[in-house]
GROMACS .gro file of C-alpha atoms in nm:
model
  321
    1UNK     CA    1   0.000   0.000   0.000
    2UNK     CA    2   0.128   0.346  -0.092
    3UNK     CA    3   0.196   0.548   0.220
    4UNK     CA    4   0.265   0.891   0.068
    5UNK     CA    5   0.019   1.147   0.210
    6UNK     CA    6  -0.195   1.371  -0.009
    7UNK     CA    7  -0.202   1.640   0.258
    8UNK     CA    8   0.049   1.842   0.054
    9UNK     CA    9  -0.135   1.802  -0.274
   10UNK     CA   10  -0.094   2.137  -0.446
   11UNK     CA   11  -0.382   2.371  -0.518
   12UNK     CA   12  -0.280   2.374  -0.886
   13UNK     CA   13  -0.305   1.993  -0.906
   14UNK     CA   14  -0.645   1.994  -0.737
   15UNK     CA   15  -0.762   2.269  -0.973
   16UNK     CA   16  -0.662   2.060  -1.274
   17UNK     CA   17  -0.838   1.755  -1.134
   18UNK     CA   18  -1.157   1.939  -1.043
   19UNK     CA   19  -1.167   2.109  -1.383
   20UNK     CA   20  -1.152   1.774  -1.562
   21UNK     CA   21  -1.388   1.589  -1.327
   22UNK     CA   22  -1.707   1.472  -1.500
   23UNK     CA   23  -2.028   1.424  -1.300
   24UNK     CA   24  -2.321   1.204  -1.398
   25UNK     CA   25  -2.631   1.227  -1.177
   26UNK     CA   26  -2.789   0.880  -1.163
   27UNK     CA   27  -3.079   0.948  -0.925
   28UNK     CA   28  -3.187   1.204  -0.670
   29UNK     CA   29  -3.448   1.178  -0.397
   30UNK     CA   30  -3.578   1.349  -0.085
   31UNK     CA   31  -3.583   1.138   0.230
   32UNK     CA   32  -3.835   1.256   0.490
   33UNK     CA   33  -3.827   1.066   0.820
   34UNK     CA   34  -4.091   1.138   1.090
   35UNK     CA   35  -4.033   1.073   1.458
   36UNK     CA   36  -4.037   0.706   1.546
   37UNK     CA   37  -3.945   0.588   1.196
   38UNK     CA   38  -3.641   0.467   1.004
   39UNK     CA   39  -3.541   0.422   0.642
   40UNK     CA   40  -3.324   0.133   0.526
   41UNK     CA   41  -3.169   0.143   0.180
   42UNK     CA   42  -2.982  -0.139   0.010
   43UNK     CA   43  -2.674  -0.136  -0.210
   44UNK     CA   44  -2.646   0.069  -0.529
   45UNK     CA   45  -2.335   0.052  -0.748
   46UNK     CA   46  -2.263   0.426  -0.738
   47UNK     CA   47  -2.143   0.664  -0.467
   48UNK     CA   48  -2.413   0.852  -0.277
   49UNK     CA   49  -2.418   1.205  -0.142
   50UNK     CA   50  -2.635   1.286   0.162
   51UNK     CA   51  -2.710   1.641   0.270
   52UNK     CA   52  -2.920   1.697   0.579
   53UNK     CA   53  -3.147   1.995   0.519
   54UNK     CA   54  -3.317   1.999   0.859
   55UNK     CA   55  -3.374   1.802   1.176
   56UNK     CA   56  -3.173   1.567   1.394
   57UNK     CA   57  -3.152   1.191   1.378
   58UNK     CA   58  -2.903   0.913   1.321
   59UNK     CA   59  -2.749   0.748   1.018
   60UNK     CA   60  -2.579   0.409   1.012
   61UNK     CA   61  -2.356   0.334   0.711
   62UNK     CA   62  -2.283  -0.026   0.617
   63UNK     CA   63  -2.446  -0.137   0.945
   64UNK     CA   64  -2.177   0.047   1.140
   65UNK     CA   65  -2.209   0.266   1.450
   66UNK     CA   66  -2.474   0.538   1.443
   67UNK     CA   67  -2.364   0.886   1.340
   68UNK     CA   68  -2.552   1.192   1.456
   69UNK     CA   69  -2.736   1.379   1.180
   70UNK     CA   70  -2.744   1.757   1.203
   71UNK     CA   71  -2.855   2.028   0.960
   72UNK     CA   72  -2.603   2.096   0.682
   73UNK     CA   73  -2.406   1.776   0.742
   74UNK     CA   74  -2.274   1.635   0.413
   75UNK     CA   75  -2.175   1.269   0.376
   76UNK     CA   76  -2.028   1.089   0.075
   77UNK     CA   77  -2.107   0.717   0.098
   78UNK     CA   78  -1.897   0.462  -0.095
   79UNK     CA   79  -2.056   0.258  -0.376
   80UNK     CA   80  -2.241  -0.063  -0.284
   81UNK     CA   81  -2.288   0.053   0.074
   82UNK     CA   82  -2.624   0.015   0.252
   83UNK     CA   83  -2.737   0.280   0.496
   84UNK     CA   84  -3.022   0.349   0.736
   85UNK     CA   85  -3.163   0.671   0.882
   86UNK     CA   86  -3.374   0.679   1.195
   87UNK     CA   87  -3.544   0.922   1.430
   88UNK     CA   88  -3.652   0.819   1.780
   89UNK     CA   89  -4.015   0.848   1.868
   90UNK     CA   90  -3.964   0.895   2.240
   91UNK     CA   91  -4.004   0.532   2.346
   92UNK     CA   92  -3.673   0.416   2.193
   93UNK     CA   93  -3.838   0.219   1.911
   94UNK     CA   94  -3.869   0.294   1.540
   95UNK     CA   95  -4.095   0.167   1.264
   96UNK     CA   96  -3.946   0.076   0.928
   97UNK     CA   97  -4.056   0.282   0.628
   98UNK     CA   98  -4.100   0.017   0.361
   99UNK     CA   99  -3.902   0.062   0.041
  100UNK     CA  100  -4.234   0.061  -0.145
  101UNK     CA  101  -4.256   0.423  -0.031
  102UNK     CA  102  -4.012   0.504  -0.311
  103UNK     CA  103  -4.257   0.683  -0.537
  104UNK     CA  104  -4.300   1.011  -0.717
  105UNK     CA  105  -4.533   1.264  -0.566
  106UNK     CA  106  -4.779   1.484  -0.756
  107UNK     CA  107  -4.489   1.709  -0.860
  108UNK     CA  108  -4.294   1.417  -1.001
  109UNK     CA  109  -4.018   1.426  -0.739
  110UNK     CA  110  -3.894   1.096  -0.600
  111UNK     CA  111  -3.945   1.086  -0.225
  112UNK     CA  112  -3.919   0.843   0.063
  113UNK     CA  113  -4.183   0.948   0.316
  114UNK     CA  114  -4.473   0.847   0.539
  115UNK     CA  115  -4.807   0.989   0.421
  116UNK     CA  116  -4.968   1.242   0.657
  117UNK     CA  117  -4.668   1.236   0.893
  118UNK     CA  118  -4.460   1.550   0.961
  119UNK     CA  119  -4.092   1.477   0.890
  120UNK     CA  120  -3.832   1.540   1.156
  121UNK     CA  121  -3.535   1.478   0.924
  122UNK     CA  122  -3.536   1.614   0.568
  123UNK     CA  123  -3.246   1.501   0.357
  124UNK     CA  124  -3.150   1.512  -0.009
  125UNK     CA  125  -2.981   1.192  -0.125
  126UNK     CA  126  -2.817   1.170  -0.465
  127UNK     CA  127  -2.652   0.881  -0.646
  128UNK     CA  128  -2.387   0.986  -0.893
  129UNK     CA  129  -2.066   0.902  -1.074
  130UNK     CA  130  -1.760   1.127  -1.068
  131UNK     CA  131  -1.490   1.028  -1.313
  132UNK     CA  132  -1.196   1.126  -1.527
  133UNK     CA  133  -1.252   0.978  -1.871
  134UNK     CA  134  -1.437   0.648  -1.878
  135UNK     CA  135  -1.229   0.434  -1.645
  136UNK     CA  136  -1.102   0.643  -1.351
  137UNK     CA  137  -1.364   0.706  -1.084
  138UNK     CA  138  -1.284   0.950  -0.803
  139UNK     CA  139  -1.504   0.771  -0.548
  140UNK     CA  140  -1.487   0.420  -0.693
  141UNK     CA  141  -1.235   0.291  -0.440
  142UNK     CA  142  -1.367   0.487  -0.142
  143UNK     CA  143  -1.384   0.255   0.158
  144UNK     CA  144  -1.501   0.489   0.434
  145UNK     CA  145  -1.753   0.773   0.426
  146UNK     CA  146  -1.641   1.134   0.385
  147UNK     CA  147  -1.813   1.358   0.640
  148UNK     CA  148  -1.807   1.739   0.651
  149UNK     CA  149  -2.017   1.986   0.846
  150UNK     CA  150  -2.116   2.289   0.641
  151UNK     CA  151  -2.291   2.613   0.739
  152UNK     CA  152  -2.605   2.774   0.594
  153UNK     CA  153  -2.383   3.043   0.442
  154UNK     CA  154  -2.216   2.778   0.224
  155UNK     CA  155  -2.550   2.744   0.036
  156UNK     CA  156  -2.502   2.373  -0.039
  157UNK     CA  157  -2.872   2.315   0.023
  158UNK     CA  158  -2.961   2.570  -0.245
  159UNK     CA  159  -2.747   2.398  -0.506
  160UNK     CA  160  -2.898   2.058  -0.434
  161UNK     CA  161  -3.246   2.209  -0.447
  162UNK     CA  162  -3.156   2.348  -0.788
  163UNK     CA  163  -3.051   1.999  -0.898
  164UNK     CA  164  -3.391   1.865  -0.795
  165UNK     CA  165  -3.569   2.147  -0.977
  166UNK     CA  166  -3.367   2.076  -1.292
  167UNK     CA  167  -3.456   1.708  -1.279
  168UNK     CA  168  -3.818   1.804  -1.234
  169UNK     CA  169  -3.822   2.052  -1.523
  170UNK     CA  170  -3.673   1.813  -1.781
  171UNK     CA  171  -3.575   2.114  -1.991
  172UNK     CA  172  -3.306   2.141  -2.257
  173UNK     CA  173  -2.960   2.099  -2.105
  174UNK     CA  174  -3.098   1.936  -1.789
  175UNK     CA  175  -2.819   1.676  -1.778
  176UNK     CA  176  -2.543   1.935  -1.814
  177UNK     CA  177  -2.701   2.165  -1.557
  178UNK     CA  178  -2.751   1.898  -1.290
  179UNK     CA  179  -2.395   1.775  -1.343
  180UNK     CA  180  -2.261   2.129  -1.312
  181UNK     CA  181  -2.451   2.198  -0.991
  182UNK     CA  182  -2.342   1.874  -0.825
  183UNK     CA  183  -1.985   1.939  -0.935
  184UNK     CA  184  -2.001   2.270  -0.747
  185UNK     CA  185  -2.089   2.074  -0.433
  186UNK     CA  186  -1.791   1.841  -0.482
  187UNK     CA  187  -1.563   2.142  -0.533
  188UNK     CA  188  -1.698   2.299  -0.214
  189UNK     CA  189  -1.608   1.975  -0.038
  190UNK     CA  190  -1.256   1.990  -0.184
  191UNK     CA  191  -1.214   2.348  -0.065
  192UNK     CA  192  -1.330   2.254   0.282
  193UNK     CA  193  -1.083   1.966   0.284
  194UNK     CA  194  -0.790   2.201   0.227
  195UNK     CA  195  -0.880   2.378   0.552
  196UNK     CA  196  -0.958   2.062   0.746
  197UNK     CA  197  -0.716   1.884   0.979
  198UNK     CA  198  -0.819   1.553   0.820
  199UNK     CA  199  -0.804   1.585   0.443
  200UNK     CA  200  -1.071   1.386   0.259
  201UNK     CA  201  -0.825   1.336  -0.027
  202UNK     CA  202  -0.644   1.084   0.190
  203UNK     CA  203  -0.944   0.853   0.145
  204UNK     CA  204  -0.898   0.806  -0.229
  205UNK     CA  205  -0.636   0.578  -0.378
  206UNK     CA  206  -0.596   0.794  -0.689
  207UNK     CA  207  -0.510   1.095  -0.470
  208UNK     CA  208  -0.317   0.916  -0.197
  209UNK     CA  209   0.024   0.946  -0.363
  210UNK     CA  210   0.112   1.312  -0.413
  211UNK     CA  211   0.381   1.243  -0.674
  212UNK     CA  212   0.161   1.016  -0.885
  213UNK     CA  213  -0.131   1.257  -0.849
  214UNK     CA  214   0.088   1.539  -0.985
  215UNK     CA  215   0.153   1.340  -1.302
  216UNK     CA  216  -0.210   1.231  -1.331
  217UNK     CA  217  -0.329   1.591  -1.289
  218UNK     CA  218  -0.102   1.690  -1.580
  219UNK     CA  219  -0.252   1.410  -1.789
  220UNK     CA  220  -0.610   1.520  -1.726
  221UNK     CA  221  -0.525   1.887  -1.779
  222UNK     CA  222  -0.339   1.826  -2.108
  223UNK     CA  223  -0.442   1.487  -2.251
  224UNK     CA  224  -0.329   1.584  -2.601
  225UNK     CA  225   0.024   1.679  -2.496
  226UNK     CA  226   0.320   1.466  -2.604
  227UNK     CA  227   0.329   1.268  -2.280
  228UNK     CA  228   0.558   0.968  -2.247
  229UNK     CA  229   0.622   0.741  -1.953
  230UNK     CA  230   0.958   0.914  -1.912
  231UNK     CA  231   0.810   1.267  -1.917
  232UNK     CA  232   0.537   1.169  -1.671
  233UNK     CA  233   0.795   1.008  -1.442
  234UNK     CA  234   0.990   1.334  -1.457
  235UNK     CA  235   0.676   1.530  -1.360
  236UNK     CA  236   0.634   1.296  -1.064
  237UNK     CA  237   1.003   1.331  -0.971
  238UNK     CA  238   1.041   0.952  -0.987
  239UNK     CA  239   1.248   0.706  -1.181
  240UNK     CA  240   1.073   0.543  -1.476
  241UNK     CA  241   1.045   0.206  -1.300
  242UNK     CA  242   0.921   0.353  -0.970
  243UNK     CA  243   0.664   0.564  -1.154
  244UNK     CA  244   0.534   0.268  -1.354
  245UNK     CA  245   0.506   0.049  -1.046
  246UNK     CA  246   0.332   0.308  -0.828
  247UNK     CA  247   0.099   0.430  -1.104
  248UNK     CA  248  -0.009   0.077  -1.195
  249UNK     CA  249  -0.065  -0.012  -0.830
  250UNK     CA  250  -0.299   0.282  -0.783
  251UNK     CA  251  -0.488   0.278  -1.113
  252UNK     CA  252  -0.469  -0.090  -1.202
  253UNK     CA  253  -0.362   0.006  -1.555
  254UNK     CA  254  -0.054   0.151  -1.723
  255UNK     CA  255  -0.009   0.529  -1.764
  256UNK     CA  256  -0.043   0.504  -2.143
  257UNK     CA  257  -0.367   0.306  -2.116
  258UNK     CA  258  -0.516   0.571  -1.887
  259UNK     CA  259  -0.388   0.845  -2.117
  260UNK     CA  260  -0.560   0.686  -2.419
  261UNK     CA  261  -0.885   0.683  -2.225
  262UNK     CA  262  -0.848   1.051  -2.134
  263UNK     CA  263  -0.765   1.139  -2.495
  264UNK     CA  264  -1.067   0.953  -2.629
  265UNK     CA  265  -1.297   1.129  -2.385
  266UNK     CA  266  -1.154   1.468  -2.486
  267UNK     CA  267  -1.198   1.379  -2.852
  268UNK     CA  268  -1.558   1.271  -2.791
  269UNK     CA  269  -1.631   1.603  -2.622
  270UNK     CA  270  -1.474   1.796  -2.912
  271UNK     CA  271  -1.677   1.599  -3.165
  272UNK     CA  272  -1.998   1.650  -2.968
  273UNK     CA  273  -1.963   2.019  -2.888
  274UNK     CA  274  -1.766   2.172  -3.179
  275UNK     CA  275  -1.750   2.164  -3.559
  276UNK     CA  276  -1.373   2.118  -3.553
  277UNK     CA  277  -1.257   1.895  -3.844
  278UNK     CA  278  -1.177   1.537  -3.745
  279UNK     CA  279  -0.811   1.586  -3.844
  280UNK     CA  280  -0.782   1.873  -3.596
  281UNK     CA  281  -0.967   1.676  -3.325
  282UNK     CA  282  -0.715   1.396  -3.379
  283UNK     CA  283  -0.422   1.637  -3.348
  284UNK     CA  284  -0.568   1.798  -3.034
  285UNK     CA  285  -0.603   1.451  -2.884
  286UNK     CA  286  -0.233   1.383  -2.937
  287UNK     CA  287  -0.251   1.172  -3.255
  288UNK     CA  288  -0.019   1.244  -3.546
  289UNK     CA  289  -0.232   1.065  -3.804
  290UNK     CA  290  -0.604   1.053  -3.866
  291UNK     CA  291  -0.593   0.678  -3.931
  292UNK     CA  292  -0.442   0.593  -3.590
  293UNK     CA  293  -0.692   0.823  -3.420
  294UNK     CA  294  -0.987   0.666  -3.601
  295UNK     CA  295  -0.872   0.318  -3.503
  296UNK     CA  296  -0.838   0.419  -3.137
  297UNK     CA  297  -1.172   0.600  -3.136
  298UNK     CA  298  -1.354   0.310  -3.300
  299UNK     CA  299  -1.209   0.077  -3.037
  300UNK     CA  300  -1.332   0.304  -2.757
  301UNK     CA  301  -1.677   0.394  -2.891
  302UNK     CA  302  -1.756   0.125  -3.152
  303UNK     CA  303  -1.814   0.390  -3.420
  304UNK     CA  304  -1.601   0.616  -3.640
  305UNK     CA  305  -1.556   0.977  -3.520
  306UNK     CA  306  -1.779   1.117  -3.797
  307UNK     CA  307  -2.054   0.868  -3.715
  308UNK     CA  308  -2.026   0.955  -3.347
  309UNK     CA  309  -2.062   1.327  -3.423
  310UNK     CA  310  -2.367   1.261  -3.639
  311UNK     CA  311  -2.530   1.041  -3.375
  312UNK     CA  312  -2.487   1.316  -3.115
  313UNK     CA  313  -2.631   1.571  -3.358
  314UNK     CA  314  -2.933   1.344  -3.404
  315UNK     CA  315  -2.974   1.312  -3.028
  316UNK     CA  316  -2.875   0.945  -3.023
  317UNK     CA  317  -2.527   0.946  -2.867
  318UNK     CA  318  -2.338   1.049  -2.557
  319UNK     CA  319  -2.311   1.428  -2.558
  320UNK     CA  320  -2.037   1.428  -2.299
  321UNK     CA  321  -2.264   1.607  -2.054
   0.00000   0.00000   0.00000
């Protein structure tokens, strides 16, 4: 296990990583728990973000010890991790809110609630993916929850309310807007971490080695640059062999394999959002020839770049939102 701390991760590196981070909102719901009730949720294969809007109660993550819920407490829960939320009713017992209470109300918002019962705890719970390219997930290897106490002045609740309103409206650009709003919440968490005595970046394997993270941040900031294993090792201030070993241990893949993934994602975004000629997209993605770029793109997306662009134009493909 790598033991190098991320506590000295530079602001510039974090800026590069946050700029390149892509957010995909999978689901969002309000959880309303009255006194004397509890909610139990099973495993979902994405990270979850919990933000307590009001009220006091308890949350247990992965059947672990209870944690006190307070207003403006934010928790990131690892993927495939069950959780329960409960509020005492005064006699020390709680009634289970059946999962069948997952339903949309008259406004179309997904809620977990008890009809005709006033909620004590009101929480927004979102399931999402946060990734660099297609294969590197920021929270994928998270083993323990990330917990931060915010203040009303941080306005996290307002951003999450906006996400819910966007999902409800189903207007043009809804996916991009919800992703942007949730990304602002993640960035607020990163900022808070820099001021905290216990940095949340220490929880993530891809950020746990400051030297490797420096090289990875350069890759995500400039995927089309003429990176080589040797140049990336130099950025990390490591020998070539040490860099390869530590990078592969953290990411489970070689630096060049991760770089190809980042380049393909950048190319897909360029194809989806610009009219730049394919030859120029290939060059910007770090490919000297169109033919080698087309082969790599077809392998990643199962279509040629021109076909991909047309499918996005027709509303059939991944718009990179």
